[in-house]
mmCIF file of C-alpha atoms in Angstrom:
data_model
loop_
_atom_site.group_PDB
_atom_site.id
_atom_site.type_symbol
_atom_site.label_atom_id
_atom_site.label_comp_id
_atom_site.label_asym_id
_atom_site.label_seq_id
_atom_site.Cartn_x
_atom_site.Cartn_y
_atom_site.Cartn_z
ATOM 1 C CA ASP A 1 67.489 -25.941 -91.399
ATOM 2 C CA GLN A 2 68.632 -27.199 -94.431
ATOM 3 C CA GLN A 3 67.644 -30.920 -94.840
ATOM 4 C CA VAL A 4 69.755 -31.499 -97.769
ATOM 5 C CA LYS A 5 73.594 -29.945 -97.719
ATOM 6 C CA GLN A 6 76.344 -30.160 -100.192
ATOM 7 C CA ASN A 7 78.996 -28.657 -98.043
ATOM 8 C CA SER A 8 81.215 -27.497 -100.836
ATOM 9 C CA PRO A 9 79.537 -24.978 -102.549
ATOM 10 C CA SER A 10 83.200 -25.637 -105.912
ATOM 11 C CA LEU A 11 84.992 -28.319 -106.829
ATOM 12 C CA SER A 12 87.746 -27.741 -109.870
ATOM 13 C CA VAL A 13 89.101 -31.044 -111.062
ATOM 14 C CA GLN A 14 91.478 -32.069 -113.803
ATOM 15 C CA GLU A 15 90.135 -33.853 -117.318
ATOM 16 C CA GLY A 16 90.166 -37.001 -117.512
ATOM 17 C CA ARG A 17 90.304 -37.682 -113.642
ATOM 18 C CA ILE A 18 87.384 -38.081 -111.590
ATOM 19 C CA SER A 19 85.010 -36.016 -109.807
ATOM 20 C CA ILE A 20 82.822 -36.555 -106.953
ATOM 21 C CA LEU A 21 80.362 -34.215 -105.325
ATOM 22 C CA ASN A 22 78.663 -35.200 -102.108
ATOM 23 C CA CYS A 23 75.446 -34.543 -100.271
ATOM 24 C CA ASP A 24 74.720 -34.996 -97.014
ATOM 25 C CA TYR A 25 70.895 -35.045 -95.345
ATOM 26 C CA THR A 26 69.344 -35.155 -92.540
ATOM 27 C CA ASN A 27 65.735 -36.162 -92.891
ATOM 28 C CA SER A 28 65.661 -40.388 -92.223
ATOM 29 C CA MET A 29 61.923 -40.307 -93.834
ATOM 30 C CA PHE A 30 63.527 -39.464 -97.383
ATOM 31 C CA ASP A 31 63.853 -43.201 -99.392
ATOM 32 C CA TYR A 32 64.706 -41.564 -103.015
ATOM 33 C CA PHE A 33 67.533 -39.046 -104.186
ATOM 34 C CA LEU A 34 68.075 -37.355 -107.360
ATOM 35 C CA TRP A 35 71.036 -35.703 -108.660
ATOM 36 C CA TYR A 36 70.284 -32.821 -111.307
ATOM 37 C CA LYS A 37 73.121 -30.630 -113.687
ATOM 38 C CA LYS A 38 72.491 -27.010 -114.749
ATOM 39 C CA TYR A 39 73.809 -25.123 -116.990
ATOM 40 C CA PRO A 40 73.798 -21.309 -116.967
ATOM 41 C CA ALA A 41 70.943 -20.183 -117.775
ATOM 42 C CA GLU A 42 69.087 -23.161 -118.376
ATOM 43 C CA GLY A 43 66.776 -24.972 -116.038
ATOM 44 C CA PRO A 44 68.070 -28.345 -114.655
ATOM 45 C CA THR A 45 68.199 -31.715 -116.427
ATOM 46 C CA PHE A 46 67.902 -35.388 -114.858
ATOM 47 C CA LEU A 47 71.195 -36.927 -114.139
ATOM 48 C CA ILE A 48 70.823 -40.401 -112.169
ATOM 49 C CA SER A 49 69.268 -40.867 -108.970
ATOM 50 C CA ILE A 50 69.327 -44.232 -106.655
ATOM 51 C CA SER A 51 66.710 -45.877 -104.127
ATOM 52 C CA SER A 52 67.498 -45.986 -100.725
ATOM 53 C CA ILE A 53 67.061 -50.025 -101.295
ATOM 54 C CA LYS A 54 70.169 -49.541 -103.242
ATOM 55 C CA ASP A 55 73.592 -48.939 -102.316
ATOM 56 C CA LYS A 56 74.781 -47.855 -105.554
ATOM 57 C CA ASN A 57 73.637 -46.370 -108.928
ATOM 58 C CA GLU A 58 75.850 -46.916 -112.218
ATOM 59 C CA ASP A 59 74.962 -44.619 -115.515
ATOM 60 C CA GLY A 60 77.820 -44.382 -117.604
ATOM 61 C CA ARG A 61 80.725 -42.608 -116.184
ATOM 62 C CA PHE A 62 78.363 -41.457 -113.644
ATOM 63 C CA THR A 63 77.588 -42.910 -110.578
ATOM 64 C CA VAL A 64 76.210 -42.469 -107.548
ATOM 65 C CA PHE A 65 76.767 -44.880 -103.759
ATOM 66 C CA LEU A 66 74.450 -44.274 -101.057
ATOM 67 C CA ASN A 67 75.740 -44.814 -97.283
ATOM 68 C CA LYS A 68 72.608 -44.431 -95.375
ATOM 69 C CA SER A 69 73.618 -44.990 -91.895
ATOM 70 C CA ALA A 70 75.347 -42.457 -92.767
ATOM 71 C CA LYS A 71 73.010 -39.924 -94.689
ATOM 72 C CA HIS A 72 75.307 -39.144 -96.950
ATOM 73 C CA LEU A 73 75.591 -39.503 -101.226
ATOM 74 C CA SER A 74 77.794 -39.100 -103.511
ATOM 75 C CA LEU A 75 78.249 -38.598 -107.286
ATOM 76 C CA HIS A 76 81.779 -39.934 -108.753
ATOM 77 C CA ILE A 77 82.476 -38.374 -112.751
ATOM 78 C CA VAL A 78 84.858 -40.400 -114.683
ATOM 79 C CA PRO A 79 86.834 -39.510 -115.846
ATOM 80 C CA SER A 80 85.639 -36.198 -116.131
ATOM 81 C CA GLN A 81 85.782 -33.672 -119.320
ATOM 82 C CA PRO A 82 85.135 -29.955 -119.530
ATOM 83 C CA GLY A 83 81.650 -30.783 -120.533
ATOM 84 C CA ASP A 84 80.904 -31.865 -117.303
ATOM 85 C CA SER A 85 81.401 -28.031 -115.927
ATOM 86 C CA ALA A 86 78.425 -27.562 -114.335
ATOM 87 C CA VAL A 87 76.530 -27.069 -111.239
ATOM 88 C CA TYR A 88 75.173 -30.008 -109.741
ATOM 89 C CA PHE A 89 72.144 -30.680 -107.221
ATOM 90 C CA CYS A 90 71.554 -32.973 -105.298
ATOM 91 C CA ALA A 91 67.730 -33.482 -104.206
ATOM 92 C CA ALA A 92 65.372 -36.314 -101.755
ATOM 93 C CA ILE A 93 62.001 -37.434 -101.869
ATOM 94 C CA ARG A 94 60.056 -39.661 -99.091
ATOM 95 C CA ASN A 95 58.627 -42.774 -100.028
ATOM 96 C CA ALA A 96 54.684 -41.319 -101.884
ATOM 97 C CA GLY A 97 55.811 -37.892 -101.406
ATOM 98 C CA ASN A 98 55.941 -35.759 -104.254
ATOM 99 C CA MET A 99 57.747 -32.548 -103.042
ATOM 100 C CA LEU A 100 61.841 -32.894 -104.003
ATOM 101 C CA THR A 101 64.133 -30.690 -101.028
ATOM 102 C CA PHE A 102 67.430 -29.626 -102.937
ATOM 103 C CA GLY A 103 71.095 -29.045 -101.333
ATOM 104 C CA GLY A 104 72.494 -25.746 -102.186
ATOM 105 C CA GLY A 105 75.033 -26.999 -104.816
ATOM 106 C CA THR A 106 78.147 -28.103 -106.090
ATOM 107 C CA ARG A 107 79.660 -25.747 -108.905
ATOM 108 C CA LEU A 108 82.054 -28.273 -111.218
ATOM 109 C CA MET A 109 84.940 -27.141 -112.685
ATOM 110 C CA VAL A 110 86.297 -30.035 -115.060
ATOM 111 C CA LYS A 111 90.328 -28.000 -116.950
ATOM 112 C CA PRO A 112 91.347 -28.994 -119.833
ATOM 113 C CA ASP B 1 58.428 -28.761 -130.611
ATOM 114 C CA ALA B 2 57.804 -30.720 -127.435
ATOM 115 C CA GLY B 3 59.095 -29.405 -124.132
ATOM 116 C CA ILE B 4 58.428 -27.003 -121.361
ATOM 117 C CA THR B 5 58.930 -23.001 -121.858
ATOM 118 C CA GLN B 6 58.493 -20.238 -119.079
ATOM 119 C CA SER B 7 57.910 -16.577 -120.413
ATOM 120 C CA PRO B 8 58.968 -14.225 -119.805
ATOM 121 C CA ARG B 9 62.764 -14.795 -119.568
ATOM 122 C CA TYR B 10 63.388 -11.623 -117.640
ATOM 123 C CA LYS B 11 61.329 -9.149 -115.721
ATOM 124 C CA ILE B 12 61.822 -6.283 -113.565
ATOM 125 C CA THR B 13 59.321 -4.643 -111.934
ATOM 126 C CA GLU B 14 58.273 -2.581 -108.596
ATOM 127 C CA THR B 15 57.694 -3.247 -105.052
ATOM 128 C CA GLY B 16 53.663 -3.525 -104.886
ATOM 129 C CA ARG B 17 53.095 -4.814 -108.136
ATOM 130 C CA GLN B 18 51.751 -8.157 -109.558
ATOM 131 C CA VAL B 19 53.238 -9.643 -112.015
ATOM 132 C CA THR B 20 52.523 -13.111 -113.219
ATOM 133 C CA LEU B 21 55.211 -16.151 -114.484
ATOM 134 C CA MET B 22 53.953 -18.487 -117.426
ATOM 135 C CA CYS B 23 54.873 -21.913 -117.667
ATOM 136 C CA HIS B 24 53.079 -24.337 -120.766
ATOM 137 C CA GLN B 25 54.241 -28.056 -121.308
ATOM 138 C CA THR B 26 53.780 -30.436 -123.801
ATOM 139 C CA TRP B 27 54.149 -33.466 -122.619
ATOM 140 C CA SER B 28 50.508 -33.523 -121.051
ATOM 141 C CA HIS B 29 52.285 -34.275 -117.844
ATOM 142 C CA SER B 30 50.141 -34.996 -114.759
ATOM 143 C CA TYR B 31 52.394 -32.963 -112.068
ATOM 144 C CA MET B 32 53.802 -29.447 -112.450
ATOM 145 C CA PHE B 33 55.888 -27.605 -110.471
ATOM 146 C CA TRP B 34 57.352 -23.723 -109.095
ATOM 147 C CA TYR B 35 60.365 -23.426 -107.886
ATOM 148 C CA ARG B 36 62.600 -20.473 -106.811
ATOM 149 C CA GLN B 37 66.447 -21.036 -106.430
ATOM 150 C CA ASP B 38 67.912 -18.545 -104.563
ATOM 151 C CA LEU B 39 72.142 -18.597 -103.569
ATOM 152 C CA GLY B 40 72.780 -20.975 -101.089
ATOM 153 C CA HIS B 41 69.450 -22.431 -101.198
ATOM 154 C CA GLY B 42 69.753 -24.783 -104.389
ATOM 155 C CA LEU B 43 65.631 -24.475 -105.404
ATOM 156 C CA ARG B 44 62.890 -24.148 -103.086
ATOM 157 C CA LEU B 45 59.127 -25.625 -103.949
ATOM 158 C CA ILE B 46 56.522 -22.963 -103.624
ATOM 159 C CA TYR B 47 54.016 -25.066 -104.940
ATOM 160 C CA TYR B 48 52.934 -27.969 -107.409
ATOM 161 C CA SER B 49 49.890 -29.354 -108.935
ATOM 162 C CA ALA B 50 48.568 -33.196 -109.929
ATOM 163 C CA ALA B 51 45.996 -32.583 -112.060
ATOM 164 C CA ALA B 52 44.203 -29.347 -113.221
ATOM 165 C CA ASP B 53 42.579 -27.594 -110.619
ATOM 166 C CA ILE B 54 44.509 -29.399 -107.907
ATOM 167 C CA THR B 55 46.951 -27.992 -106.550
ATOM 168 C CA ASP B 56 49.482 -27.499 -103.005
ATOM 169 C CA LYS B 57 51.851 -25.907 -100.728
ATOM 170 C CA GLY B 58 55.124 -26.439 -101.254
ATOM 171 C CA GLU B 59 57.905 -25.073 -98.494
ATOM 172 C CA VAL B 60 57.707 -21.695 -99.778
ATOM 173 C CA PRO B 61 53.734 -20.308 -100.610
ATOM 174 C CA ASP B 62 53.481 -17.032 -98.710
ATOM 175 C CA GLY B 63 53.000 -14.245 -101.248
ATOM 176 C CA TYR B 64 52.342 -16.839 -104.157
ATOM 177 C CA VAL B 65 49.292 -17.495 -106.046
ATOM 178 C CA VAL B 66 48.782 -20.849 -108.376
ATOM 179 C CA SER B 67 46.077 -22.038 -110.668
ATOM 180 C CA ARG B 68 45.616 -25.011 -112.991
ATOM 181 C CA SER B 69 42.725 -24.266 -115.367
ATOM 182 C CA LYS B 70 44.216 -26.463 -118.041
ATOM 183 C CA THR B 71 46.878 -29.256 -117.988
ATOM 184 C CA GLU B 72 48.965 -28.291 -120.269
ATOM 185 C CA ASN B 73 49.569 -24.401 -119.262
ATOM 186 C CA PHE B 74 50.802 -23.750 -114.681
ATOM 187 C CA PRO B 75 51.210 -19.481 -113.914
ATOM 188 C CA LEU B 76 52.329 -18.205 -110.937
ATOM 189 C CA THR B 77 51.580 -14.937 -110.019
ATOM 190 C CA LEU B 78 52.987 -12.181 -107.138
ATOM 191 C CA GLU B 79 49.883 -10.400 -105.814
ATOM 192 C CA SER B 80 52.012 -8.265 -104.378
ATOM 193 C CA ALA B 81 56.110 -7.913 -105.138
ATOM 194 C CA THR B 82 58.576 -8.059 -102.313
ATOM 195 C CA ARG B 83 62.552 -7.298 -102.805
ATOM 196 C CA SER B 84 63.121 -10.992 -100.992
ATOM 197 C CA GLN B 85 60.807 -12.204 -103.823
ATOM 198 C CA THR B 86 63.459 -11.293 -106.492
ATOM 199 C CA SER B 87 64.859 -14.650 -107.412
ATOM 200 C CA VAL B 88 65.309 -16.942 -110.582
ATOM 201 C CA TYR B 89 61.654 -18.944 -110.917
ATOM 202 C CA PHE B 90 61.500 -22.473 -112.634
ATOM 203 C CA CYS B 91 58.652 -24.492 -113.657
ATOM 204 C CA ALA B 92 58.701 -28.258 -113.848
ATOM 205 C CA SER B 93 56.717 -30.953 -114.866
ATOM 206 C CA SER B 94 56.242 -34.639 -114.597
ATOM 207 C CA PRO B 95 54.356 -37.619 -115.626
ATOM 208 C CA SER B 96 53.011 -38.834 -112.165
ATOM 209 C CA GLY B 97 55.206 -37.185 -110.007
ATOM 210 C CA GLY B 98 57.097 -39.216 -106.681
ATOM 211 C CA ASN B 99 59.928 -40.601 -107.710
ATOM 212 C CA GLN B 100 59.972 -39.543 -111.129
ATOM 213 C CA PRO B 101 62.284 -37.394 -112.426
ATOM 214 C CA GLN B 102 61.057 -33.840 -113.557
ATOM 215 C CA HIS B 103 62.001 -31.833 -116.410
ATOM 216 C CA PHE B 104 62.729 -28.068 -115.867
ATOM 217 C CA GLY B 105 62.203 -24.963 -118.218
ATOM 218 C CA ASP B 106 64.476 -22.868 -118.464
ATOM 219 C CA GLY B 107 63.748 -20.511 -115.659
ATOM 220 C CA THR B 108 62.602 -16.395 -115.445
ATOM 221 C CA ARG B 109 64.774 -14.099 -113.663
ATOM 222 C CA LEU B 110 62.620 -11.459 -111.902
ATOM 223 C CA SER B 111 63.777 -8.592 -110.440
ATOM 224 C CA ILE B 112 62.195 -6.555 -107.285
ATOM 225 C CA LEU B 113 62.605 -2.967 -107.322
#
């Protein structure tokens, strides 16, 4: 049973618009969440993270929102650029843990 | 150059064979990890290591063996490969585990015929 789920396998967005990628989790013990971005034939690279004591974290064009009561987080990219086209993974970790649990990924395509 | 490198990048082998995937990092990170990526499952942790000679099982350890005699190397061995182990394998490292973001290698695509 997947503890972290990304229900949209793909998302297509026009350049300049907002991209919203969603992630749901079931394990209430998770208290830190990360987003990774992956290009083909490369390893994932860290993008942004959020602690469960916050509900928002922003870094440039990227903002992550956390709704603990709904066990839901989302990644907003504004404005979207063609170079943002990649697979995005959300991941979660428990307090004092070392094991990241990943979602299945969402492929984002940003059209020029 | 500093970083994390995996070798080989591609490997084809037959069922029952032993195969070892290599991972080397130059950051002197304490923690190293092995993941496999399969369609629909994202990345799943196989094993991780907190330091030389300290290893722990992840979510899917069956059929795999790891060792860490030196901080910079963390090889993953499939002692008797099976078709279900066909996957893309990623190695990662982080300075101190926990919430620290992990840095990933570019992966090894392994096909078992």
